[in-house]
PDB file of C-alpha atoms and ligand atoms in Angstrom:
ATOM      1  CA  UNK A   1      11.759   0.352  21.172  1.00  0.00           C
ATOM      2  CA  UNK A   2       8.452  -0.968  22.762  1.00  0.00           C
ATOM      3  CA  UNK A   3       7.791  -4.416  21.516  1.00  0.00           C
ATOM      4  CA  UNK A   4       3.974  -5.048  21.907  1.00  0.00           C
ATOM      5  CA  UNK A   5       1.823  -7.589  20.542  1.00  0.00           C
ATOM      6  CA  UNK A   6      -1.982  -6.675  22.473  1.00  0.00           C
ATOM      7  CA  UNK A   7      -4.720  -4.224  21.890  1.00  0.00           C
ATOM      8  CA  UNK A   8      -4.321  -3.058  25.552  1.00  0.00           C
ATOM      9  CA  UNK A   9      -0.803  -2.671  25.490  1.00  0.00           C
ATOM     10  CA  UNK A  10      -1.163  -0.965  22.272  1.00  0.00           C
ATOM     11  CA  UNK A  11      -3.871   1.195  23.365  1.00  0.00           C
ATOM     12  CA  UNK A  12      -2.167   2.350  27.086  1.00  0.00           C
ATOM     13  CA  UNK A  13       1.010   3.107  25.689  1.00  0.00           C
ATOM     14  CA  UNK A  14      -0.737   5.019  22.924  1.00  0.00           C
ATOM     15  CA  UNK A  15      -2.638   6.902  25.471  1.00  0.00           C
ATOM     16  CA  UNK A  16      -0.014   7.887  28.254  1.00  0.00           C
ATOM     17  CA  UNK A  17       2.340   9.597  25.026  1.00  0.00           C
ATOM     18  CA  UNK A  18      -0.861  11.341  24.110  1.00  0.00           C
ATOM     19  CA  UNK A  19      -1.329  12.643  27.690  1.00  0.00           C
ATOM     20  CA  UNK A  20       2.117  13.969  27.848  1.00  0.00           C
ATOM     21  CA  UNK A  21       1.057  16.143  24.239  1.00  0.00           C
ATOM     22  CA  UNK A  22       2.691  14.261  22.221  1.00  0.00           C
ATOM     23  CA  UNK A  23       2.405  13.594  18.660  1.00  0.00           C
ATOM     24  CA  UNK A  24       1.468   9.968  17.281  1.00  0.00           C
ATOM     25  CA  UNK A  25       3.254   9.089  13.651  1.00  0.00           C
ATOM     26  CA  UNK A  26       1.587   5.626  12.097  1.00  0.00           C
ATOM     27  CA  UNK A  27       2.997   3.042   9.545  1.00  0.00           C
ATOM     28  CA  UNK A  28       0.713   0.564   9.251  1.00  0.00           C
ATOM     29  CA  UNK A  29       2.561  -2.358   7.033  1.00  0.00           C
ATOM     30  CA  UNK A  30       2.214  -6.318   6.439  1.00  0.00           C
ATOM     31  CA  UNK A  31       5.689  -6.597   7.630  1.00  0.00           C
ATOM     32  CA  UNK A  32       9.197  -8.178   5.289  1.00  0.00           C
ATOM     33  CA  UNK A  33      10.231  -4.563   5.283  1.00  0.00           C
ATOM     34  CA  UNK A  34      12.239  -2.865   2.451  1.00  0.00           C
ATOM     35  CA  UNK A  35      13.257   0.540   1.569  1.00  0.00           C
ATOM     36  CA  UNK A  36       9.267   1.923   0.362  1.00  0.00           C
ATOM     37  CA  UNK A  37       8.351   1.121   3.904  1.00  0.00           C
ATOM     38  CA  UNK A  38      11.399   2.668   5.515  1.00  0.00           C
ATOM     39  CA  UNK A  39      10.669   5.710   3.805  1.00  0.00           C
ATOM     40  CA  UNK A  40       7.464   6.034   5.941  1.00  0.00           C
ATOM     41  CA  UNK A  41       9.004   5.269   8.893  1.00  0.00           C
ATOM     42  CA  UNK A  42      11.528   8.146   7.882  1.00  0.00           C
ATOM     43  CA  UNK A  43       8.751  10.984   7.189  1.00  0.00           C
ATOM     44  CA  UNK A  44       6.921   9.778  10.443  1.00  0.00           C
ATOM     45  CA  UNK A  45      10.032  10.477  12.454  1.00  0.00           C
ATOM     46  CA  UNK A  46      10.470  13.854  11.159  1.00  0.00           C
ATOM     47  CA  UNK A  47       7.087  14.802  11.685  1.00  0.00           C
ATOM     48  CA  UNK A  48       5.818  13.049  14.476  1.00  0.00           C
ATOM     49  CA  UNK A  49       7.063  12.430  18.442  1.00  0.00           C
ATOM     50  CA  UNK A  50       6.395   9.199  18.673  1.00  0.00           C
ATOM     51  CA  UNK A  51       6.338   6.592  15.548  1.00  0.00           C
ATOM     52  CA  UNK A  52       4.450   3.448  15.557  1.00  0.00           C
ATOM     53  CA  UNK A  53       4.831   0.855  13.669  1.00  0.00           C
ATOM     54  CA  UNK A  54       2.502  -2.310  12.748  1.00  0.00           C
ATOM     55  CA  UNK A  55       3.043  -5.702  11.258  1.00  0.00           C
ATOM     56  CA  UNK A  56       0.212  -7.655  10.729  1.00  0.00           C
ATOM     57  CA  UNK A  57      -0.095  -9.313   7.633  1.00  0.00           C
ATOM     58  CA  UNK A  58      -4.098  -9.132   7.460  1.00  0.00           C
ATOM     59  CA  UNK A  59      -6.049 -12.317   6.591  1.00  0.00           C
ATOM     60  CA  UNK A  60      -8.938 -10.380   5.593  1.00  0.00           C
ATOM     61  CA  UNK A  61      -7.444  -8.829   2.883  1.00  0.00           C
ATOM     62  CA  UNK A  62      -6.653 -11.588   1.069  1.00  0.00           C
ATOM     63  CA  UNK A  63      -9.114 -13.397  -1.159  1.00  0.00           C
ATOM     64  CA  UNK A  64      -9.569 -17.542  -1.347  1.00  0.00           C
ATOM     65  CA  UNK A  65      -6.339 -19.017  -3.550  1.00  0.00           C
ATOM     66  CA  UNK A  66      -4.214 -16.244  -3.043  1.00  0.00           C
ATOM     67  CA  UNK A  67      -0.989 -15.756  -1.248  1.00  0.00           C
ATOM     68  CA  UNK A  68      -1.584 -15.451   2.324  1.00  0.00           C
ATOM     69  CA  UNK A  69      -0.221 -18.572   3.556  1.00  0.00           C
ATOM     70  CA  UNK A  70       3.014 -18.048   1.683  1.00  0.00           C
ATOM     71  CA  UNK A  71       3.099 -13.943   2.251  1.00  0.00           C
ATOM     72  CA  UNK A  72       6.937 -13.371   3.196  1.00  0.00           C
ATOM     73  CA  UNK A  73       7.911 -12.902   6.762  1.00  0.00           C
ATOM     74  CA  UNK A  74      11.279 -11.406   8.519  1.00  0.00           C
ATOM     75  CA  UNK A  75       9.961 -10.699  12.013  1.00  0.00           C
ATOM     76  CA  UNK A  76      13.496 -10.681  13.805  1.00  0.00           C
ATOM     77  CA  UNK A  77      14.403  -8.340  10.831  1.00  0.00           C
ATOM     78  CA  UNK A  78      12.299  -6.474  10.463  1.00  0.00           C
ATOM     79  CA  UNK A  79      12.288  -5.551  14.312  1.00  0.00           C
ATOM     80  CA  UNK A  80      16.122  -5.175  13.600  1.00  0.00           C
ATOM     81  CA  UNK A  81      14.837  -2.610  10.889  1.00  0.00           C
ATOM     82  CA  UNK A  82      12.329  -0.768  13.261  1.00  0.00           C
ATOM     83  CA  UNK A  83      14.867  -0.256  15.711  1.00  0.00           C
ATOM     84  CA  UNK A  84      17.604   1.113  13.484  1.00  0.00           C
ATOM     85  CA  UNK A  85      15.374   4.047  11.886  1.00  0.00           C
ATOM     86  CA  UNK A  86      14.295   5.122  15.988  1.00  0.00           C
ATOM     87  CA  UNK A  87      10.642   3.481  16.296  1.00  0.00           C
ATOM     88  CA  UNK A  88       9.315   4.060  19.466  1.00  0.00           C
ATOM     89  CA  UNK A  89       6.693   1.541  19.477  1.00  0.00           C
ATOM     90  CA  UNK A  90       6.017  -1.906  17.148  1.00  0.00           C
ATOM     91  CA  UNK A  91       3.030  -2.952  17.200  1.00  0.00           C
ATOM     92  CA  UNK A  92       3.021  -7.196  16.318  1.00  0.00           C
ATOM     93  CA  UNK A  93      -0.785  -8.239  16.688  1.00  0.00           C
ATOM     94  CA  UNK A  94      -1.712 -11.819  16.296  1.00  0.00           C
ATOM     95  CA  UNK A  95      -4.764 -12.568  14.162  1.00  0.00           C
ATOM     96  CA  UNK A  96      -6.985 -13.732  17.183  1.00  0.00           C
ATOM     97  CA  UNK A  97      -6.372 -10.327  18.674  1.00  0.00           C
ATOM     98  CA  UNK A  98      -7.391  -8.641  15.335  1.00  0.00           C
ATOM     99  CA  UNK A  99     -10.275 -11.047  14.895  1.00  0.00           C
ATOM    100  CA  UNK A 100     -11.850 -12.161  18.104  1.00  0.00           C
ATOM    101  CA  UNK A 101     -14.035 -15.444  17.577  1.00  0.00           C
ATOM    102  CA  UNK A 102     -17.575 -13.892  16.537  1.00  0.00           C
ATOM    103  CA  UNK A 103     -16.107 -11.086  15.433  1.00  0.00           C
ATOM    104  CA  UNK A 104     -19.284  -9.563  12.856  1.00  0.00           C
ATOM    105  CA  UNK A 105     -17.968  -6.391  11.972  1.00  0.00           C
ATOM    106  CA  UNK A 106     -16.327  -5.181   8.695  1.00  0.00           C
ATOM    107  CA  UNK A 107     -15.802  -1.543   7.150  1.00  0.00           C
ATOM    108  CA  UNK A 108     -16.623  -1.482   3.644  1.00  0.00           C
ATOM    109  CA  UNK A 109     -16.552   1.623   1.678  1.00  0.00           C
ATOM    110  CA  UNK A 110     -19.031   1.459  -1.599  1.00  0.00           C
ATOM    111  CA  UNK A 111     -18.217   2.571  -5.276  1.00  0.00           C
ATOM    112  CA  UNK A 112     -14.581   3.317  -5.071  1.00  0.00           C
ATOM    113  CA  UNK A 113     -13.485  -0.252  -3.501  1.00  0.00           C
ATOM    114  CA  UNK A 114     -15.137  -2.351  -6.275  1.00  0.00           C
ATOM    115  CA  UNK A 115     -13.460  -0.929  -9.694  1.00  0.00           C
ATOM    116  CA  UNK A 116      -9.360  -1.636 -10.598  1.00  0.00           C
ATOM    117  CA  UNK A 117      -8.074  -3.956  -7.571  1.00  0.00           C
ATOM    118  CA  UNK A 118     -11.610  -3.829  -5.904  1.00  0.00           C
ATOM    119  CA  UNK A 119     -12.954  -5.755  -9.177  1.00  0.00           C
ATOM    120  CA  UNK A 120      -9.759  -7.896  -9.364  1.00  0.00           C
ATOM    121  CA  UNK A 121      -9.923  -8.737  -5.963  1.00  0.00           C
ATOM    122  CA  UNK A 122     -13.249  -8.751  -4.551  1.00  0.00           C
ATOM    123  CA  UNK A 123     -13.678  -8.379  -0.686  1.00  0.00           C
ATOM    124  CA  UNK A 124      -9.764  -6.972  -0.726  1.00  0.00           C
ATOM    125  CA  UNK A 125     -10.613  -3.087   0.130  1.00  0.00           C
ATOM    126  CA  UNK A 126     -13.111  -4.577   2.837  1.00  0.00           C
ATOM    127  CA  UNK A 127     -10.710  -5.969   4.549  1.00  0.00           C
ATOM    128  CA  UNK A 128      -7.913  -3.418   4.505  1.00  0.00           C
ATOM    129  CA  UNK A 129     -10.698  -0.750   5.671  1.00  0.00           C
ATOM    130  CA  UNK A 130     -11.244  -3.255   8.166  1.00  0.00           C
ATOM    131  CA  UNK A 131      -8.177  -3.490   9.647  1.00  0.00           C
ATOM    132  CA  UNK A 132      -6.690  -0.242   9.235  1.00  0.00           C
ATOM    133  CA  UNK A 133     -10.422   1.321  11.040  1.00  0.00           C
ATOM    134  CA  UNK A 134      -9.430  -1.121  13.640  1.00  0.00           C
ATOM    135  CA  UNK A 135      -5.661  -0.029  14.040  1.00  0.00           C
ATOM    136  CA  UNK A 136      -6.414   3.895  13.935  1.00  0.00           C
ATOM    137  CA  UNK A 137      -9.112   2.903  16.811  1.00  0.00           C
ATOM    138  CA  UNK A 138      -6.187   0.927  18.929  1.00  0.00           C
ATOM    139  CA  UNK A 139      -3.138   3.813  17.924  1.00  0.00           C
ATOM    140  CA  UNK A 140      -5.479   6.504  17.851  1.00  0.00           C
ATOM    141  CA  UNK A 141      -2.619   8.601  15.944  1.00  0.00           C
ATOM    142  CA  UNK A 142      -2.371  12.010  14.627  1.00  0.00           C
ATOM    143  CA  UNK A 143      -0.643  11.414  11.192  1.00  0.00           C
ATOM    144  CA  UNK A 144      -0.981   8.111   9.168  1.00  0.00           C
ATOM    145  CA  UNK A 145       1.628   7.571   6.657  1.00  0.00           C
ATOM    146  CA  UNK A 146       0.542   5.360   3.305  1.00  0.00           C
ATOM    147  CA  UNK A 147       2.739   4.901   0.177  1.00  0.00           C
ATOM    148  CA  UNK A 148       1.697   5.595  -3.451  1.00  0.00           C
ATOM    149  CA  UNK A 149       2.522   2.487  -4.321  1.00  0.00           C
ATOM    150  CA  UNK A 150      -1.024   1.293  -3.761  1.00  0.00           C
ATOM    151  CA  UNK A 151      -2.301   4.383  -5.422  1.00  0.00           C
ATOM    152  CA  UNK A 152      -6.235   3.236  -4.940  1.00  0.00           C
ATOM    153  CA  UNK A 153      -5.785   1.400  -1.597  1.00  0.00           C
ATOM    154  CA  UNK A 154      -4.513   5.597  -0.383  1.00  0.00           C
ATOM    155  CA  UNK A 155      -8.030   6.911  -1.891  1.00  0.00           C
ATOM    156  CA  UNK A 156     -10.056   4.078   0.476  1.00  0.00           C
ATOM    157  CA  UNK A 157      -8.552   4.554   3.276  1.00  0.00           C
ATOM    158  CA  UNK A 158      -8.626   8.805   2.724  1.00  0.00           C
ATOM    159  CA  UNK A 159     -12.635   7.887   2.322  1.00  0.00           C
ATOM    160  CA  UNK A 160     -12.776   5.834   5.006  1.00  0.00           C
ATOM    161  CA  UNK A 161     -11.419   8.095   7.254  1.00  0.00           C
ATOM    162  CA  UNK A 162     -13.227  11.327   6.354  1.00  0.00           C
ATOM    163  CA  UNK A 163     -16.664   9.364   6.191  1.00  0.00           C
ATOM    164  CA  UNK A 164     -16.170   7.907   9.694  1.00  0.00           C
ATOM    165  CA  UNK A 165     -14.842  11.453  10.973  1.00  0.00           C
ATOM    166  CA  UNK A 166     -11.684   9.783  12.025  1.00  0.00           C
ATOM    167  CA  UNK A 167      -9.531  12.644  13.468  1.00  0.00           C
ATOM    168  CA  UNK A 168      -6.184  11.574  11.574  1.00  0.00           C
ATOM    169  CA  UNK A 169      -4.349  13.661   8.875  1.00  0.00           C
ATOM    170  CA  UNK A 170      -3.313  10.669   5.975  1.00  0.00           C
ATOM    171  CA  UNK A 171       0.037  11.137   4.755  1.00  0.00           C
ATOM    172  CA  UNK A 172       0.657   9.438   1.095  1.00  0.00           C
ATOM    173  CA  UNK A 173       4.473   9.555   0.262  1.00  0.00           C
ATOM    174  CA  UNK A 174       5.958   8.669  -3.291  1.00  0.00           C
ATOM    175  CA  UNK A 175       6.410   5.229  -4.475  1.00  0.00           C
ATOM    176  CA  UNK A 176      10.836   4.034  -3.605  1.00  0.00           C
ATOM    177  CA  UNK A 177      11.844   1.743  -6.945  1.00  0.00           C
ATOM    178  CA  UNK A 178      14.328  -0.286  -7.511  1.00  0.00           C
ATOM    179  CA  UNK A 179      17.409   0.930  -9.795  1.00  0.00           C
ATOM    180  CA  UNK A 180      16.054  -0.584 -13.014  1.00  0.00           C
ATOM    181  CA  UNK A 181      12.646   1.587 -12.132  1.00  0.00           C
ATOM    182  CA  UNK A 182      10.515  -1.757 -10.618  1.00  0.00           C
ATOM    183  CA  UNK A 183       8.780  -0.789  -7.534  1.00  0.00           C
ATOM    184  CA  UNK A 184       9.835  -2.451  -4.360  1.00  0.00           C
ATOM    185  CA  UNK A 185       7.856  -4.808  -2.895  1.00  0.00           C
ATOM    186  CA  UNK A 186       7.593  -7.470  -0.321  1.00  0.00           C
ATOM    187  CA  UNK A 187       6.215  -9.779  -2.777  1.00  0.00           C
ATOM    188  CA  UNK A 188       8.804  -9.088  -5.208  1.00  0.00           C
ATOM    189  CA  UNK A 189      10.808 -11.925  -3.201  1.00  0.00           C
ATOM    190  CA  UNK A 190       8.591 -14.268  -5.312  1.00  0.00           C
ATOM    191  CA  UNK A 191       9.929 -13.563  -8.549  1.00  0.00           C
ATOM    192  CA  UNK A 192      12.571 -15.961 -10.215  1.00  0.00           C
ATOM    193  CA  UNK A 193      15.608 -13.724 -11.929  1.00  0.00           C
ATOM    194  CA  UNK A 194      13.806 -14.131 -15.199  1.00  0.00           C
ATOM    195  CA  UNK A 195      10.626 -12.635 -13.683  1.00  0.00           C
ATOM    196  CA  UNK A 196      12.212 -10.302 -11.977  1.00  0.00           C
ATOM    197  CA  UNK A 197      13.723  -8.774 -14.729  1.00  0.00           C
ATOM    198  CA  UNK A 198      10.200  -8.848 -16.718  1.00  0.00           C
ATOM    199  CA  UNK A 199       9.012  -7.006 -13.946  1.00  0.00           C
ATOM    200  CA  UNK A 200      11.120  -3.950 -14.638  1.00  0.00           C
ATOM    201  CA  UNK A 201       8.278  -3.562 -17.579  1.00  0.00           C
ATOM    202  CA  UNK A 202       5.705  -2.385 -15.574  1.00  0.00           C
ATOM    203  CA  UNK A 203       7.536   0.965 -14.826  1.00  0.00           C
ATOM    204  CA  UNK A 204       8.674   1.302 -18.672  1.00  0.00           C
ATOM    205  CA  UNK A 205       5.288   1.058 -19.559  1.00  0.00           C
ATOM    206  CA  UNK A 206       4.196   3.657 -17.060  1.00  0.00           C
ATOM    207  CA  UNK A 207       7.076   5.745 -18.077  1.00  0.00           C
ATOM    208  CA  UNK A 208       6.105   5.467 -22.007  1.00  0.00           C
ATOM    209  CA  UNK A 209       2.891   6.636 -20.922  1.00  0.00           C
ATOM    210  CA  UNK A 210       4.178   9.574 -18.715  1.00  0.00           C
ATOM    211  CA  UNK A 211       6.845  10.505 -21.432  1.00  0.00           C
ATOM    212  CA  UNK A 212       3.404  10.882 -24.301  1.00  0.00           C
ATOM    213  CA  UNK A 213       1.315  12.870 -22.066  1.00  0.00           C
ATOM    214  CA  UNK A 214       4.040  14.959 -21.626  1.00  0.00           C
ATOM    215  CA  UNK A 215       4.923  14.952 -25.351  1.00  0.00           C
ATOM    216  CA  UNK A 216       1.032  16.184 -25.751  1.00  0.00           C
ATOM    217  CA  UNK A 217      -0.298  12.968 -26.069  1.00  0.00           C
ATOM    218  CA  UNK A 218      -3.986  13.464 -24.255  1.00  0.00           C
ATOM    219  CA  UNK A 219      -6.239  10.423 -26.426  1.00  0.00           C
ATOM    220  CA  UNK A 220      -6.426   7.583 -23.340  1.00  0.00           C
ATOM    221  CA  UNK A 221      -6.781   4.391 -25.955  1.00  0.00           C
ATOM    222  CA  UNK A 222      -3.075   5.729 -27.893  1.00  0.00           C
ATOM    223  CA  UNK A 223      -1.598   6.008 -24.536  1.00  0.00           C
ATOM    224  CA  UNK A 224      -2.998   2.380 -23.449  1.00  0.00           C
ATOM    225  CA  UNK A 225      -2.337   0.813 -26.691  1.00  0.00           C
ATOM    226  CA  UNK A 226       1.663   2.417 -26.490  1.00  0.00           C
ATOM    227  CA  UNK A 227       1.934   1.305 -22.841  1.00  0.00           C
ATOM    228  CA  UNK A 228       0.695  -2.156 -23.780  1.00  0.00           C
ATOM    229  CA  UNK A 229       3.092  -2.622 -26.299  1.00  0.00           C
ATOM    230  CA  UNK A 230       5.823  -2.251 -23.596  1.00  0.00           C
ATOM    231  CA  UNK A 231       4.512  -5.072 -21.620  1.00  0.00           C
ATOM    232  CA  UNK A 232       3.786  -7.139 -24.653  1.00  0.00           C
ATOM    233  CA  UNK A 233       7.378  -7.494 -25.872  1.00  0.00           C
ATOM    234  CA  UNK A 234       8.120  -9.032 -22.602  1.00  0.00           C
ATOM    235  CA  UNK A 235       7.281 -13.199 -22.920  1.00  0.00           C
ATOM    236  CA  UNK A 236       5.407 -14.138 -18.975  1.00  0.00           C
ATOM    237  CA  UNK A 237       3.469 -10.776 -18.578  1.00  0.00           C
ATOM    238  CA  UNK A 238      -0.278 -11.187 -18.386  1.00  0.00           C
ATOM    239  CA  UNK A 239      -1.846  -7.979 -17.784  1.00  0.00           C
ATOM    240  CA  UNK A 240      -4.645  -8.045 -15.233  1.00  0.00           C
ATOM    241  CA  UNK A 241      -6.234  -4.516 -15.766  1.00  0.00           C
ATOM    242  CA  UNK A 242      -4.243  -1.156 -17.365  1.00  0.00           C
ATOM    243  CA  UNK A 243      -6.042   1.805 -16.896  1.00  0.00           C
ATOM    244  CA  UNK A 244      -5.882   5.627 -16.805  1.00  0.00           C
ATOM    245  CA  UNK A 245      -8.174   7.207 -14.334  1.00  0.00           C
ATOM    246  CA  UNK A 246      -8.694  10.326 -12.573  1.00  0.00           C
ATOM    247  CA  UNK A 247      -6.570  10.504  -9.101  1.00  0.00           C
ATOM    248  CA  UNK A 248      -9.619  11.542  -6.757  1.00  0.00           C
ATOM    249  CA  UNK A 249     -12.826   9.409  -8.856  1.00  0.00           C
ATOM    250  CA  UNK A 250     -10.550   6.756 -10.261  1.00  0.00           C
ATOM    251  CA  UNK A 251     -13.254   7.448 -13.088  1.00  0.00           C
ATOM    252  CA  UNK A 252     -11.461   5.983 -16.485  1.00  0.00           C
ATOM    253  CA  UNK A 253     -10.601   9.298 -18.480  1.00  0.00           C
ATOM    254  CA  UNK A 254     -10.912   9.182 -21.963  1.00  0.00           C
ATOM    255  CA  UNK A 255      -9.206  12.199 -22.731  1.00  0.00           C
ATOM    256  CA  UNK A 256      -6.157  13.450 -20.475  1.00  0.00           C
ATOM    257  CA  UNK A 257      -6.287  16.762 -20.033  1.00  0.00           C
ATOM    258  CA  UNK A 258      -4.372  17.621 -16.227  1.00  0.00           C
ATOM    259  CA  UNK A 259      -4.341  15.367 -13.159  1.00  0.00           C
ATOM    260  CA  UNK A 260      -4.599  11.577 -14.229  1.00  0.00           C
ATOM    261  CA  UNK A 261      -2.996   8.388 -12.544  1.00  0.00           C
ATOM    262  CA  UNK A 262      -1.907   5.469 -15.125  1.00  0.00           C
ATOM    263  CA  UNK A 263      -2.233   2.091 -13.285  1.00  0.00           C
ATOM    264  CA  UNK A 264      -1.254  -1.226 -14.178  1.00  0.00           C
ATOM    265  CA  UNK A 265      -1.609  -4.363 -12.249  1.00  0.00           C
ATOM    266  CA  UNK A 266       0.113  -7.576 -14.000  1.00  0.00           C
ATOM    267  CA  UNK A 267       0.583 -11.254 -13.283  1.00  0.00           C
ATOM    268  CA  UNK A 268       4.432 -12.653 -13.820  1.00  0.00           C
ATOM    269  CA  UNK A 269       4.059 -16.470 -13.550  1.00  0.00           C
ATOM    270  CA  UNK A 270       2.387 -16.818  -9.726  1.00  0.00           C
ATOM    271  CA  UNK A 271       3.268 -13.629  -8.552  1.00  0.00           C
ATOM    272  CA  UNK A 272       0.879 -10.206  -9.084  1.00  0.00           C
ATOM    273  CA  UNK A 273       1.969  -7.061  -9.176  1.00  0.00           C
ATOM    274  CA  UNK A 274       0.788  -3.456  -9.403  1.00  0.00           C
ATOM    275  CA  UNK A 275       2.183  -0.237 -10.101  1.00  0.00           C
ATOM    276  CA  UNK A 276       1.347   3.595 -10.863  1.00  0.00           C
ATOM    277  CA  UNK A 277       2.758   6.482 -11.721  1.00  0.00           C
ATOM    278  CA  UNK A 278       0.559  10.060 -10.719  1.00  0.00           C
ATOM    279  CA  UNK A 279       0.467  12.863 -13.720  1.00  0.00           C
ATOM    280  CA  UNK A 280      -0.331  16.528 -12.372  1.00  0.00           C
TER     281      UNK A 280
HETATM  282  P1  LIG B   1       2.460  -3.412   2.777  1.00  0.00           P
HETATM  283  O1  LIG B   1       3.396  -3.931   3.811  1.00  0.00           O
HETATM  284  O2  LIG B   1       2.734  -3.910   1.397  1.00  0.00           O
HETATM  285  O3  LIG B   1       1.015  -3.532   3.189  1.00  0.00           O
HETATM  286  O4  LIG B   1       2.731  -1.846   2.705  1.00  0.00           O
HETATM  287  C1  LIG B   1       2.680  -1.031   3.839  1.00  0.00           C
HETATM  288  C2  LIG B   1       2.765   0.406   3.404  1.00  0.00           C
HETATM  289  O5  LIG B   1       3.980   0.632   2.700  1.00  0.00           O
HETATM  290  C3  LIG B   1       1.619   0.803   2.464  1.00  0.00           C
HETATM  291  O6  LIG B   1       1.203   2.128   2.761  1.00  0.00           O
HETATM  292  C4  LIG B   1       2.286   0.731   1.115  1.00  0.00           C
HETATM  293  O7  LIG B   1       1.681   1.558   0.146  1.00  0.00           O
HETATM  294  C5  LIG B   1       3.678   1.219   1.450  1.00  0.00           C
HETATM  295  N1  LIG B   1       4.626   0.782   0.419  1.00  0.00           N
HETATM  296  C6  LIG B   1       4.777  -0.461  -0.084  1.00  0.00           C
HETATM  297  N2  LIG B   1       5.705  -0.459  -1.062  1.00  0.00           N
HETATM  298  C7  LIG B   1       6.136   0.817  -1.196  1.00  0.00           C
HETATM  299  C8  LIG B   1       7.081   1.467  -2.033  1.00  0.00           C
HETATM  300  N3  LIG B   1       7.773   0.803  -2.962  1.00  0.00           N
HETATM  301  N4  LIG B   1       7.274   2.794  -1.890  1.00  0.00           N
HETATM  302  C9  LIG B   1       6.572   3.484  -0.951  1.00  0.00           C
HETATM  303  N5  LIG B   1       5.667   2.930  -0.130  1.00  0.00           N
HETATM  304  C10 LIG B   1       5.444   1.621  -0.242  1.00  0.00           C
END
């Protein structure tokens, strides 16, 4: 595995596989690496010749008070990680390289990127257009691989790239949970055992909402109100925003009738967290 931490690097090695005809795979990720991220790695391999792999845990995407300074980090494990599922090439930027001094230039993408998390965390969708613009520019790959997980994050970066004409197919793959449902998470290392099993709620209260739609439940305020519940019998949940929205507008639905996503995003003591599940 290639261990390289500048643009150049980045960009030469990137170049000479894509010379030789190869295919580029590309998991971009903020690093502390679990399962949901290895499963991108895994899908990359099988459909790509080379895999690359980024950790850069991306200052611009975080908004004043929150957690950047305390974001977890695992570098020598997760390189240990990298290595075991065959990546060719880890890409470990620092944020000087990322962000030159004078640096003036930001990707933001309008409409979409201000509702849900956009409206919860202003300036957040800026930023990760920002960097991941940057990263496709330095990888240049063929394939980008993006988990579910962060449901609207997958439809910014899917506008991003098709209204900058960036030549790169976006990959999203399903959502890896945790046994009791909770979807994993590098910040669910925060949570204290009691808040950790909390946390299992947000995927009960998806699934109550999945299980009535699928019962023929298509009225958007019963199917909040019934997924609330769930969360409300759980002491330390503060919901942020819960919302059912259709999967290419994110436009709240009042009526389900075929595709919708139901979203939740949730604060358990200092830690937030966000979930989804997709209905086609
Ligand atoms: P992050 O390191 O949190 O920025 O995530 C990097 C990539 O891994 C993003 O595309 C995430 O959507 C994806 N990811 C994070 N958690 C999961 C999960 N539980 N299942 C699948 N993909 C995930």
């Amino acid at each position: 595995m290639n261990v390289v931490t500048t643009i150049a690097d980045m960009r030469t090695l990137a170049e000479s596989h894509r010379k030789k005809g190869r295919t580029i795979g590309f998991v971009p990720t903020m690093g502390f690496l679990h399962e949901g991220h290895l499963s991108l790695m895994r899908e990359a391999r099988k459909s790509c010749d080379i895999v690359v792999v980024s950790i850069f845990v991306n200052p611009t995407q975080f908004g004043p008070g929150e957690d950047f300074d305390r974001y977890p980090r695992d570098e020598k494990g997760d390189r240990e990680k990298c290595e075991a599922e065959g990546i060719d090439v880890l890409f470990i930027p620092s944020a000087a390289e990322m962000y030159p001094p004078g640096d003036s230039v930001s990707v933001p993408v309008e409409g979409i990127a201000d509702i849900l998390e956009g409206a919860s965390r202003p300036g957040h969708f800026r930023g990760v257009a920002t960097v991941v613009a940057r990263l496709f520019t330095i990888v240049g790959p063929h394939k980008a691989f993006f988990g579910q997980k962060d449901f609207q994050q997958t439809v910014v970066i899917e506008r991003m790239a098709t209204g900058l004409n960036m030549d790169v197919k976006i990959v999203v793959l399903p959502t890896v949970r945790e046994q009791d449902g909770l979807a994993m998470s590098s910040r669910n290392s925060y949570l204290r055992a009691d808040e950790r099993r909390a946390a299992a709620s947000l995927y009960r209260a998806l699934s109550e909402g999945e299980g009535l739609i699928r019962s023929g439940v298509g009225a958007a305020s019963k199917l909040k109100r019934a997924m609330r519940a769930v969360l409300e019998k759980e002491a330390g949940i503060e919901i942020d925003y819960l919302e059912i929205v259709d999967p290419e507008s994110l436009v709240s639905l009042r009526e389900i009738e075929h595709r919708a996503v139901l979203l939740v995003a949730a604060r358990i003591g200092r830690t937030r967290l966000i979930d989804n599940v997709l209905i086609l």
